[in-house]
PDB file of C-alpha atoms in Angstrom:
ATOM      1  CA  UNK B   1      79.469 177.033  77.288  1.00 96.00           C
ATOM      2  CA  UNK B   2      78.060 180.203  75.499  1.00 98.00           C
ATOM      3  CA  UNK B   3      80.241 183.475  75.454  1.00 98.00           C
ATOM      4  CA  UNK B   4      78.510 186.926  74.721  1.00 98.00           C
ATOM      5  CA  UNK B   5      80.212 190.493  74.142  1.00 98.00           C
ATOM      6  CA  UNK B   6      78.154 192.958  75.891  1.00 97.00           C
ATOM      7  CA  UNK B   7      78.830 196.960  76.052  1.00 94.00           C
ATOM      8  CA  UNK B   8      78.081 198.142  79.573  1.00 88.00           C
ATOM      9  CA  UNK B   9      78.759 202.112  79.938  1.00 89.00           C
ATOM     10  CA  UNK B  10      80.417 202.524  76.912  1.00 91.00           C
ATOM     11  CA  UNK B  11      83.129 199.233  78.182  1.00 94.00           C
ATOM     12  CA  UNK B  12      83.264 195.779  76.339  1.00 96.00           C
ATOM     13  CA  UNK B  13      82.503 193.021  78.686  1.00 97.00           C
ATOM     14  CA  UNK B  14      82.217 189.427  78.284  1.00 98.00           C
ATOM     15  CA  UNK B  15      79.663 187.024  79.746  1.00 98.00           C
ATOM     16  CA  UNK B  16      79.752 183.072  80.367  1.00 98.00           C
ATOM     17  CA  UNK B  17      76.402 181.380  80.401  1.00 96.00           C
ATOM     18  CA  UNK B  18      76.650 177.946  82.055  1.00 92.00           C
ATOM     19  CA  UNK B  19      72.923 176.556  82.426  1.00 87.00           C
ATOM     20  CA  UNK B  20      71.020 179.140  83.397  1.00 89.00           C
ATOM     21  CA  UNK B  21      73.370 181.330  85.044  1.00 94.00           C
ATOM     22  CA  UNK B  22      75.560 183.771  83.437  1.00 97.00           C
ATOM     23  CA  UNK B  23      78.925 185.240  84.414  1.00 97.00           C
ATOM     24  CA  UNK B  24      80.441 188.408  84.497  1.00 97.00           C
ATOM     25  CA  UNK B  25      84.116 187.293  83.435  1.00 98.00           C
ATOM     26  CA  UNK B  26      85.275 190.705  83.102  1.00 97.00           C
ATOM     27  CA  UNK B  27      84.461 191.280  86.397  1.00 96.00           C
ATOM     28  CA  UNK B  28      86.715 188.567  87.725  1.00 97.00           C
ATOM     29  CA  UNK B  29      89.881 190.350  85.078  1.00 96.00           C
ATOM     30  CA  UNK B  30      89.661 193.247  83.865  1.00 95.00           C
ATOM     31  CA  UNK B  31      91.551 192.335  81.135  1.00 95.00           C
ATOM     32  CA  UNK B  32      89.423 189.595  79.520  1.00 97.00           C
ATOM     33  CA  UNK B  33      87.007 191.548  77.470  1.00 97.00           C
ATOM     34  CA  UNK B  34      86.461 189.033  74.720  1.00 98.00           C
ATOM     35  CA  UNK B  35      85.947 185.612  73.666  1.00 98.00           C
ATOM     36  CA  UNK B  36      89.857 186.024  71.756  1.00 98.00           C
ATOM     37  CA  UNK B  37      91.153 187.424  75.317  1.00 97.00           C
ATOM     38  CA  UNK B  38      89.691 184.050  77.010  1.00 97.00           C
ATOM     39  CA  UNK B  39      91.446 181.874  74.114  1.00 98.00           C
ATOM     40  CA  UNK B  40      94.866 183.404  74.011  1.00 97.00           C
ATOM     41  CA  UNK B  41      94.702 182.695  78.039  1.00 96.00           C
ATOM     42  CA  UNK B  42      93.798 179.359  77.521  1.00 97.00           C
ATOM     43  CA  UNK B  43      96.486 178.696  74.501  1.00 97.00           C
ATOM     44  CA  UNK B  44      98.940 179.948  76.623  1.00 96.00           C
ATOM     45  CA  UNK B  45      97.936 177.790  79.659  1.00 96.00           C
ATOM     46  CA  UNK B  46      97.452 174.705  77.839  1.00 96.00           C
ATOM     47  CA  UNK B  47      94.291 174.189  79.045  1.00 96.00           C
ATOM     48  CA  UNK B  48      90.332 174.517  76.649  1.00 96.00           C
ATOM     49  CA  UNK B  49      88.667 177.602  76.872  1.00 98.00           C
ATOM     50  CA  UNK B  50      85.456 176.452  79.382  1.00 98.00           C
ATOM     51  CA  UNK B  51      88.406 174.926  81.761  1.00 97.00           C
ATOM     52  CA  UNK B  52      90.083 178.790  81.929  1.00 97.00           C
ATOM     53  CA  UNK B  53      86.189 180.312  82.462  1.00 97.00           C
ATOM     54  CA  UNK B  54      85.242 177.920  84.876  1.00 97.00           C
ATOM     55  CA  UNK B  55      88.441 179.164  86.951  1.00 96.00           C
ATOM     56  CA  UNK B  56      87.103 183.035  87.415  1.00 97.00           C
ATOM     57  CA  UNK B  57      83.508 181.793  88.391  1.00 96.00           C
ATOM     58  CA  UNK B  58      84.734 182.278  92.237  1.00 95.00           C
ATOM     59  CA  UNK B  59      85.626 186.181  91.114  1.00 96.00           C
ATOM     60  CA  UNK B  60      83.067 187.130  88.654  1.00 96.00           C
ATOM     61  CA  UNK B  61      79.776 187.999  89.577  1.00 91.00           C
ATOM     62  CA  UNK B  62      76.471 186.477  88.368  1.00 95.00           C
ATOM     63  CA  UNK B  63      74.165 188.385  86.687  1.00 94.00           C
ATOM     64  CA  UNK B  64      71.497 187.715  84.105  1.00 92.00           C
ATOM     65  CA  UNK B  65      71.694 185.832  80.481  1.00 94.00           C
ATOM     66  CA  UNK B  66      71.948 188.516  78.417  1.00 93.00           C
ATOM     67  CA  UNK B  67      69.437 189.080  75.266  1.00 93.00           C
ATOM     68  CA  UNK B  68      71.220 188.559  72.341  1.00 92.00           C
ATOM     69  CA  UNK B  69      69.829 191.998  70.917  1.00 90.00           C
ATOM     70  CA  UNK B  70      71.919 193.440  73.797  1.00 92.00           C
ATOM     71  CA  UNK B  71      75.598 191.844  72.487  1.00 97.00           C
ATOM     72  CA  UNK B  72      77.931 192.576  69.924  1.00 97.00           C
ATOM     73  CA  UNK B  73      79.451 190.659  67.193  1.00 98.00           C
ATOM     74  CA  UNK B  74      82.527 188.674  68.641  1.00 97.00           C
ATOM     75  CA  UNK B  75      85.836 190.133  68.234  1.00 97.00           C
ATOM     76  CA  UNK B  76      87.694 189.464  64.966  1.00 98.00           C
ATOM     77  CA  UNK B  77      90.853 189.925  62.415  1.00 98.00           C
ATOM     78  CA  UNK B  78      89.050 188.586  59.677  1.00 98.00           C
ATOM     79  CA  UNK B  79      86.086 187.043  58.106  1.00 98.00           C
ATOM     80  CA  UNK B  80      86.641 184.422  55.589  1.00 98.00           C
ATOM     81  CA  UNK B  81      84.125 181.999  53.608  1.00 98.00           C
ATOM     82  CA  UNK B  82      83.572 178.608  51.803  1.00 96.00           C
ATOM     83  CA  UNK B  83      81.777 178.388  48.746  1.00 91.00           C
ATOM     84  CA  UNK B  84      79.412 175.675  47.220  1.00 89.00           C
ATOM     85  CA  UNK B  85      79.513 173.241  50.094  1.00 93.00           C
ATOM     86  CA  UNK B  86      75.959 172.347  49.674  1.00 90.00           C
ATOM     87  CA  UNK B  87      74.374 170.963  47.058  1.00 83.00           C
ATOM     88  CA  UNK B  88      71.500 173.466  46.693  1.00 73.00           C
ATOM     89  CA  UNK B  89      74.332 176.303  47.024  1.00 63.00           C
ATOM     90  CA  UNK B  90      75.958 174.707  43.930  1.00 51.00           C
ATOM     91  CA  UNK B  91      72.585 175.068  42.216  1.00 59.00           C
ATOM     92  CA  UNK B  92      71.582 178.654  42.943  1.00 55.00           C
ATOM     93  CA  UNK B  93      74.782 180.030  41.705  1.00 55.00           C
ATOM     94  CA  UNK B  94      74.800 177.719  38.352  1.00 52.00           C
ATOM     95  CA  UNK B  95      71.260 179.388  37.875  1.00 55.00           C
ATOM     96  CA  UNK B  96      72.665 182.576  38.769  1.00 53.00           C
ATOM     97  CA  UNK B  97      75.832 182.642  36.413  1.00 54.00           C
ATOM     98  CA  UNK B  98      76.584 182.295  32.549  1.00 56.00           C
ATOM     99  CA  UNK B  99      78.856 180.157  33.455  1.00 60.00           C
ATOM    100  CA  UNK B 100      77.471 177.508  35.442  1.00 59.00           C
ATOM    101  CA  UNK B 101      79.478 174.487  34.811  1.00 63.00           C
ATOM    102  CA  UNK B 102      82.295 176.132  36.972  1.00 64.00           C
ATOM    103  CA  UNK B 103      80.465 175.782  39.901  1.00 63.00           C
ATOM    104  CA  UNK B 104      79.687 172.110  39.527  1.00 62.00           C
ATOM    105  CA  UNK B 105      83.721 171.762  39.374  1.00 73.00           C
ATOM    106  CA  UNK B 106      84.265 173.458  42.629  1.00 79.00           C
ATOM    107  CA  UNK B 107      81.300 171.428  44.319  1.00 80.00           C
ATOM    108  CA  UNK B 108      83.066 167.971  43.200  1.00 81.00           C
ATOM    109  CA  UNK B 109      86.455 169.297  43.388  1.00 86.00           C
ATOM    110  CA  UNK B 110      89.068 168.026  46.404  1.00 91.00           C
ATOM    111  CA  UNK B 111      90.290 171.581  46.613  1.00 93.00           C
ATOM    112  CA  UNK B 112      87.230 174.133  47.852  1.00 94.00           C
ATOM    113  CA  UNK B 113      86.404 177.688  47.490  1.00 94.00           C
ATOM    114  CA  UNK B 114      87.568 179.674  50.090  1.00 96.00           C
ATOM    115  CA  UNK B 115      87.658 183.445  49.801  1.00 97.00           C
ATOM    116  CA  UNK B 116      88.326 186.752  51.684  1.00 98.00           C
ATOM    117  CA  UNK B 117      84.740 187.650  53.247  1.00 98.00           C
ATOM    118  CA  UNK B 118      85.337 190.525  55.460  1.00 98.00           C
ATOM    119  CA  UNK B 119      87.426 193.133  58.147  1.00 98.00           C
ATOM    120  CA  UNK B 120      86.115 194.134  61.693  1.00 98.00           C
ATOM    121  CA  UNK B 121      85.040 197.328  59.873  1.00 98.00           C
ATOM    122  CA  UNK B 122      82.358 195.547  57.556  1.00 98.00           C
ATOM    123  CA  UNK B 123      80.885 193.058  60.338  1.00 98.00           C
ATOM    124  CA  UNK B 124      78.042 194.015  62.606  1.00 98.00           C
ATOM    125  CA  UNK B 125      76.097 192.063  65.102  1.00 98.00           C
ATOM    126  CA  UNK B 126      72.682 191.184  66.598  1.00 98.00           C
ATOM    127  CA  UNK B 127      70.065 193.741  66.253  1.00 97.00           C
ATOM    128  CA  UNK B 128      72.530 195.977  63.917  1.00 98.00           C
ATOM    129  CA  UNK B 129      71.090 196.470  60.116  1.00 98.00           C
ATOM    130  CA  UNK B 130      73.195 194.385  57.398  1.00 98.00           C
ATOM    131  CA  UNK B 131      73.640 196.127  54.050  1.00 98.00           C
ATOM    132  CA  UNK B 132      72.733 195.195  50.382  1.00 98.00           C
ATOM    133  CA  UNK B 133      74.322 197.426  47.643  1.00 98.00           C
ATOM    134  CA  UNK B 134      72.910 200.125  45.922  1.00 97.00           C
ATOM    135  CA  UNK B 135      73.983 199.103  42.903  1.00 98.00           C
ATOM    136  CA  UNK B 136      72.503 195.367  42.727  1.00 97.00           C
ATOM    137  CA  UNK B 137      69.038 194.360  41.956  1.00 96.00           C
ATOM    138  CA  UNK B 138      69.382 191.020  43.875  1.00 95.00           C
ATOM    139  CA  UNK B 139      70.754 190.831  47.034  1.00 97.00           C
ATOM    140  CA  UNK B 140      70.095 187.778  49.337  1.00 97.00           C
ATOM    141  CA  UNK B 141      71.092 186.675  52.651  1.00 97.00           C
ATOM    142  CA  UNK B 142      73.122 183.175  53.547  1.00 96.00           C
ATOM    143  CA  UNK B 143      72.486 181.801  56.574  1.00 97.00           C
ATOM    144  CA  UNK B 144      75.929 180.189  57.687  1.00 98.00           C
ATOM    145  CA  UNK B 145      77.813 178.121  60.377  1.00 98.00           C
ATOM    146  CA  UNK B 146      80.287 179.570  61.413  1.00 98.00           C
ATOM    147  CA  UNK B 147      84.464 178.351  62.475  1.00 98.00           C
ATOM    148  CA  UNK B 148      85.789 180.537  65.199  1.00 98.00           C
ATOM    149  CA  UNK B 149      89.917 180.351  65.069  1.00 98.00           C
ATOM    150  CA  UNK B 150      92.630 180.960  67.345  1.00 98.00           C
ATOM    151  CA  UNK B 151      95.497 181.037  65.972  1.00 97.00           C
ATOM    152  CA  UNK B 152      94.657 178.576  63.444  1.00 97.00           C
ATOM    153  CA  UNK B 153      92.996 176.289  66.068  1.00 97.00           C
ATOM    154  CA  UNK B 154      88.849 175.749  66.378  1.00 98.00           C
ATOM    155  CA  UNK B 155      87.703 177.052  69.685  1.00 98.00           C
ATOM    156  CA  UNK B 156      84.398 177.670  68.773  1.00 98.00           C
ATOM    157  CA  UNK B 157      81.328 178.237  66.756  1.00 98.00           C
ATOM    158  CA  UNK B 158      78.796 181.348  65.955  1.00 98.00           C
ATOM    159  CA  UNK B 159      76.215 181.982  63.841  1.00 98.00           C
ATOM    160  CA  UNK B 160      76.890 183.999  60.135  1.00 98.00           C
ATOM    161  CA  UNK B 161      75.230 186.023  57.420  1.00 98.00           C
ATOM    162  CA  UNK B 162      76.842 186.102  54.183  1.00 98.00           C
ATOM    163  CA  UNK B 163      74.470 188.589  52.737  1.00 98.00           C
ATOM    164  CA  UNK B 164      75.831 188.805  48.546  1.00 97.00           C
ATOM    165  CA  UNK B 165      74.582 190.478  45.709  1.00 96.00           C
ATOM    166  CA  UNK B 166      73.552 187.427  43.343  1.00 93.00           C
ATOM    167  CA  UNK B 167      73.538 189.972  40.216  1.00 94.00           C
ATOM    168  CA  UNK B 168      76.553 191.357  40.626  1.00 95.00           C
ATOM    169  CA  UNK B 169      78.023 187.700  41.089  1.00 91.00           C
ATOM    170  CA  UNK B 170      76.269 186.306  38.067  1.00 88.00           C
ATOM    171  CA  UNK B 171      77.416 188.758  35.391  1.00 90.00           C
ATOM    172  CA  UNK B 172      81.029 187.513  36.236  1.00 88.00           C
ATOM    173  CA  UNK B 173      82.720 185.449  38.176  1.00 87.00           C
ATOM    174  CA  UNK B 174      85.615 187.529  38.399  1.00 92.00           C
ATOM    175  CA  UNK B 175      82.957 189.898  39.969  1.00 95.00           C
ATOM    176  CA  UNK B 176      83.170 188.121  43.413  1.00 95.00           C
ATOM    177  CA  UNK B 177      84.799 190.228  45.588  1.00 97.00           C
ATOM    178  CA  UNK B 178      82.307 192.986  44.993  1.00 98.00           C
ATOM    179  CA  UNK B 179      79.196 190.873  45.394  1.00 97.00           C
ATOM    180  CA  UNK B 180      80.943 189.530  48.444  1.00 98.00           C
ATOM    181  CA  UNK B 181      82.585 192.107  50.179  1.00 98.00           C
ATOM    182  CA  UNK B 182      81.737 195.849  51.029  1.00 98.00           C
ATOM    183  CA  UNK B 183      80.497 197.748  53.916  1.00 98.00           C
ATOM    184  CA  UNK B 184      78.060 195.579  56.074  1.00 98.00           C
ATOM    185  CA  UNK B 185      78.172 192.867  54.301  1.00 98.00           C
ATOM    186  CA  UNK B 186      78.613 190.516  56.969  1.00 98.00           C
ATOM    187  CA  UNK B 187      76.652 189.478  60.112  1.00 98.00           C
ATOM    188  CA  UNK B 188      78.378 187.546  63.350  1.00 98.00           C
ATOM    189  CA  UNK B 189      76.486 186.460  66.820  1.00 98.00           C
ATOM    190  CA  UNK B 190      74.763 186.572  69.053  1.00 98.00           C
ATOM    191  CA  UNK B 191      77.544 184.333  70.935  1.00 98.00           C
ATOM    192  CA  UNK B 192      80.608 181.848  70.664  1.00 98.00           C
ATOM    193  CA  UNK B 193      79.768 178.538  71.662  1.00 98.00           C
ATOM    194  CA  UNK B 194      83.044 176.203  72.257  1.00 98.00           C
ATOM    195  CA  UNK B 195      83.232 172.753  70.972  1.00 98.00           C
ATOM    196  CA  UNK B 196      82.358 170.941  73.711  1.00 97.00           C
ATOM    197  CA  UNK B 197      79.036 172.470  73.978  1.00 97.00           C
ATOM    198  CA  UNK B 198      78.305 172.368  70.361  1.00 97.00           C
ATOM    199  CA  UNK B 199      79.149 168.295  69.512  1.00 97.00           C
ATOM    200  CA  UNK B 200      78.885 167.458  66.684  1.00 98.00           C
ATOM    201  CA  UNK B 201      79.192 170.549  63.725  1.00 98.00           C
ATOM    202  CA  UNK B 202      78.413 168.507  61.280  1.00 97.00           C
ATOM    203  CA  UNK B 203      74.810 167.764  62.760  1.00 97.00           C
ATOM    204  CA  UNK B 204      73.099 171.320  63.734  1.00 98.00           C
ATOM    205  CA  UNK B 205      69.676 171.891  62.288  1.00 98.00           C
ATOM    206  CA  UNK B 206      69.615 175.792  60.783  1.00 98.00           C
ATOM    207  CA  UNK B 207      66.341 177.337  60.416  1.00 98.00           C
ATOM    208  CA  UNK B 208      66.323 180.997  58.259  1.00 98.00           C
ATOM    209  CA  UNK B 209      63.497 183.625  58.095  1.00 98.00           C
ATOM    210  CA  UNK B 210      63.000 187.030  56.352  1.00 98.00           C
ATOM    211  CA  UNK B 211      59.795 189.053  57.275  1.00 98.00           C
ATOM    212  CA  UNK B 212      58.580 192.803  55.245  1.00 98.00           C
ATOM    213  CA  UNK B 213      56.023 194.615  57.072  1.00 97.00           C
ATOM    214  CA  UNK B 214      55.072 192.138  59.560  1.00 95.00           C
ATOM    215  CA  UNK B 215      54.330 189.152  57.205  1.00 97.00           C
ATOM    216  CA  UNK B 216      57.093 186.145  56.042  1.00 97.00           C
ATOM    217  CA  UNK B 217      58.357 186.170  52.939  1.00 97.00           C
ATOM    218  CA  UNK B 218      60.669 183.211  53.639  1.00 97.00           C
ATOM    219  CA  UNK B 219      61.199 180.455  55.621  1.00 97.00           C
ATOM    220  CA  UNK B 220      63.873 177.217  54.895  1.00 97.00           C
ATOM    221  CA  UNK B 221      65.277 174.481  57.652  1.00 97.00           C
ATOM    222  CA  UNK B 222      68.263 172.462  56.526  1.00 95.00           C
ATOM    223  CA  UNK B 223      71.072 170.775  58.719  1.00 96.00           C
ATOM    224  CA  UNK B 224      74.882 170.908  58.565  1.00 97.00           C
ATOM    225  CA  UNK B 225      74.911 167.300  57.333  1.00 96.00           C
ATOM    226  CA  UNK B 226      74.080 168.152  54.234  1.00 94.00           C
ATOM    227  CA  UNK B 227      77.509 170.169  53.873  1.00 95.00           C
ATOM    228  CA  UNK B 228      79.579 168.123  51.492  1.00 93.00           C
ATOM    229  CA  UNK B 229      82.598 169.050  53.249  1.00 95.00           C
ATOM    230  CA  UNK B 230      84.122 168.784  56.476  1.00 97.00           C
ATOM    231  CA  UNK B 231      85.530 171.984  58.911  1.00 98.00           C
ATOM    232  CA  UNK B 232      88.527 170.198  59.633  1.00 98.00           C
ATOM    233  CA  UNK B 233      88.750 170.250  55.515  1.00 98.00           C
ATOM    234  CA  UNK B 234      88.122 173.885  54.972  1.00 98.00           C
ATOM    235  CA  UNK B 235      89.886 174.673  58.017  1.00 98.00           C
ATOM    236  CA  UNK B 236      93.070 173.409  56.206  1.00 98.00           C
ATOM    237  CA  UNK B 237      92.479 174.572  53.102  1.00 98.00           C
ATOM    238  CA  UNK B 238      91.904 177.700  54.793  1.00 98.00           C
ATOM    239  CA  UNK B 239      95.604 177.387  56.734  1.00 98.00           C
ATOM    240  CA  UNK B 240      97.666 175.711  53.971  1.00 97.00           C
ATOM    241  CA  UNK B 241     100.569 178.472  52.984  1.00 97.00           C
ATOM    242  CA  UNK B 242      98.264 181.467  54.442  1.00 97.00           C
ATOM    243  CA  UNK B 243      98.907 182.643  57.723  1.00 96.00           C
ATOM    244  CA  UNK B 244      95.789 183.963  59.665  1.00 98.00           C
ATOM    245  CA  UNK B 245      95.380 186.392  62.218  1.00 98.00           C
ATOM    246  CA  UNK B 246      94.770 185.159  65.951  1.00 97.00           C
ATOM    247  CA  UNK B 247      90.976 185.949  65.860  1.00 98.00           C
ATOM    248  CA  UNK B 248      89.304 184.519  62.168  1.00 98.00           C
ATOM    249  CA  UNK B 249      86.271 183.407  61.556  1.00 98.00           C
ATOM    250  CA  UNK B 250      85.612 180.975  58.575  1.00 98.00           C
ATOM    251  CA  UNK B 251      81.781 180.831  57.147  1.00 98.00           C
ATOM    252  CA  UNK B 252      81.636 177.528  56.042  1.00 98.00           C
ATOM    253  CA  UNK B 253      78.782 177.578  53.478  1.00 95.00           C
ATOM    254  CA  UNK B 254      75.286 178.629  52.620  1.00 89.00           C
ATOM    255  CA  UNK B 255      73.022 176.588  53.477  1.00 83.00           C
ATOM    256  CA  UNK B 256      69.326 177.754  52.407  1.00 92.00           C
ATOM    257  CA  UNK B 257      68.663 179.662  49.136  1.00 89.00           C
ATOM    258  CA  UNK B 258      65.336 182.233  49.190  1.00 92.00           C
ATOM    259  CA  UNK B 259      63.719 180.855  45.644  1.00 90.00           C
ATOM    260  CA  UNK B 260      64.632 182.886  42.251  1.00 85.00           C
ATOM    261  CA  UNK B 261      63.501 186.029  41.786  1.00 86.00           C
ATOM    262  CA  UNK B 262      63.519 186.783  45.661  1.00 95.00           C
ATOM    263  CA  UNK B 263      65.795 189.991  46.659  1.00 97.00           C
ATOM    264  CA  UNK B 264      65.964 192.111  50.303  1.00 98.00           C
ATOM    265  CA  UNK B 265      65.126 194.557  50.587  1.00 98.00           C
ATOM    266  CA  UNK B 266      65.227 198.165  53.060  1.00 98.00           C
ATOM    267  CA  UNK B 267      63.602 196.935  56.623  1.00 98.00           C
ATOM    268  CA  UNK B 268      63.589 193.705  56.238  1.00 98.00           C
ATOM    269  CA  UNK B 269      64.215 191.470  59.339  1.00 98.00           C
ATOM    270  CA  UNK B 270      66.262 188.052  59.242  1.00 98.00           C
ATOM    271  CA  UNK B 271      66.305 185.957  61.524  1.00 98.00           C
ATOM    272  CA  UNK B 272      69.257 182.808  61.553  1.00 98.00           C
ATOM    273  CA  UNK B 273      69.253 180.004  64.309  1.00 98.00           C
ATOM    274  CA  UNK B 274      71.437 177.145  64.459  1.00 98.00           C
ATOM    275  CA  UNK B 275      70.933 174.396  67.025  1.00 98.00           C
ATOM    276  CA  UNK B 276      73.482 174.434  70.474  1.00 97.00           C
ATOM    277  CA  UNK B 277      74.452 178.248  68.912  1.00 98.00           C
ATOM    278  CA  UNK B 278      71.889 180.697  69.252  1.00 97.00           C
ATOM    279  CA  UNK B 279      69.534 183.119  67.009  1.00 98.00           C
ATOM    280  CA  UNK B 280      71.400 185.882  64.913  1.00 98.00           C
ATOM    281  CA  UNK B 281      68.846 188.250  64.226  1.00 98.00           C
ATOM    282  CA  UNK B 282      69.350 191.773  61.699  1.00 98.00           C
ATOM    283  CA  UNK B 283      67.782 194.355  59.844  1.00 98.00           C
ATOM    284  CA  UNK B 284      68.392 195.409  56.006  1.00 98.00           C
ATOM    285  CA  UNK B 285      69.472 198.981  54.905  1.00 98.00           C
ATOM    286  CA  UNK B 286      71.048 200.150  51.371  1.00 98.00           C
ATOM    287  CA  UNK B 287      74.617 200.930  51.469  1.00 98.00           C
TER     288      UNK B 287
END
């Protein structure tokens, strides 16, 4: 089942699509206004998420699949990330850094990179514009599958935008919390999609695109098998002696690298889909 965050009146709402159909769950509580809401009910209960929607069907009323343009990005704690989990991600970034044999290390390593991505305050959603720094000269999306958590536990998957600064990365490694993080640096959406729906994570084709002025200036397809890694593996790497907030999301990798030389810029549109998730689409502005 696919849950989206929708803003009617100015008040968060949250929508089950089953099929075709799509249900107002807020409707049927008034106090289950997000996809973490619907979790913490169903960790309490014992029971999966779609089991704990499928009970307020009878209350909520039916209304229309939302566009994902319409929704917001899901509710969250924190953002966090996985590094060089695919081979072509271990590539870029030894072409990117004077250092390049660390990355190799990392990609054959047992123990992965994990870092701090982002807070509520630096994510935005479908339709919103992500940000590139004003002080980088190249800045480049990553198209990402991403681990929804609760409470340590995968209840889901979305769609995420790493969007880095690739200069500011490759002067220094040490540099890699200011490529990484700052304001708008991350993108989350359109949806949640639980387990059950999704299958198998590990075998989701990914498709990226970035138009300027009406024409492509990239297009890449991969697949999540080509992640060298597991989730359940950077999910505990993630968890080991690091307690999490209820409501984290953990990127798990880019996936497709624009060629060399290749940099966002102001207006540009991207557009991420991954297979059983959804289309997580954004803008580009300078911040």
């Amino acid at each position: 089942m696919r849950y989206y965050r929708t803003v009617t009146d100015g008040q968060p709402r949250l929508l089950a699509r089953a099929d075709d159909t799509a249900y107002d769950l807020t409707a049927a509580r008034s106090s289950v206004t997000s996809f973490t809401d619907l979790a913490h009910v169903a960790d309490v209960a014992g029971m999966v998420v779609d089991d704990v929607a499928t009970g307020l069907f009878d209350d909520a009323a039916a209304v229309e699949p939302p566009d994902a343009a319409d929704c917001t990005a899901p509710v969250v704690d924190e953002v966090w990330a996985a590094g060089v989990t695919y081979e072509i991600s271990e590539q870029a970034r030894e072409a990117e850094s004077g250092m390049p044999e660390m990355y190799l290390d990392v990609y054959e390593a047992e123990r992965p990179e994990i870092f701090f991505k982002a807070t509520p305050s630096r994510v935005v959603g479908p339709g919103e514009a992500v940000g590139v720094r004003g002080d980088s000269e190249w800045n480049v999306p990553e198209p990402e599958l991403g681990i929804v958590l609760h409470d340590g536990d995968v209840v889901g998957y979305t769609v995420g935008n790493d969007v880095s600064s690739r200069s500011i990365e490759g002067a220094n490694p040490l540099y890699l919390p200011q490529a990484k993080i700052y304001h708008r640096s991350c993108s989350l959406g359109p949806c949640v999609v639980t387990p059950e729906s999704v299958g198998d994570p590990h075998d989701l084709e990914m498709t990226m695109t970035v138009e300027r002025d009406g024409e492509r200036q990239y297009e890449g397809a991969t697949s999540t098998s080509e992640m060298v890694r597991t989730c359940e593996e950077l999910v505990s790497f993630l968890t080991r002696h690091n307690t999490i907030p209820e409501a984290t999301v953990l990127l798990t990798g880019t996936s497709l690298v624009p060629e060399e030389g290749f940099t966002l810029r102001p207006g540009d549109r991207i557009d991420v889909d991954i297979e059983a998730i959804g289309r997580l689409s954004n803008t580009v502005t300078t911040v």
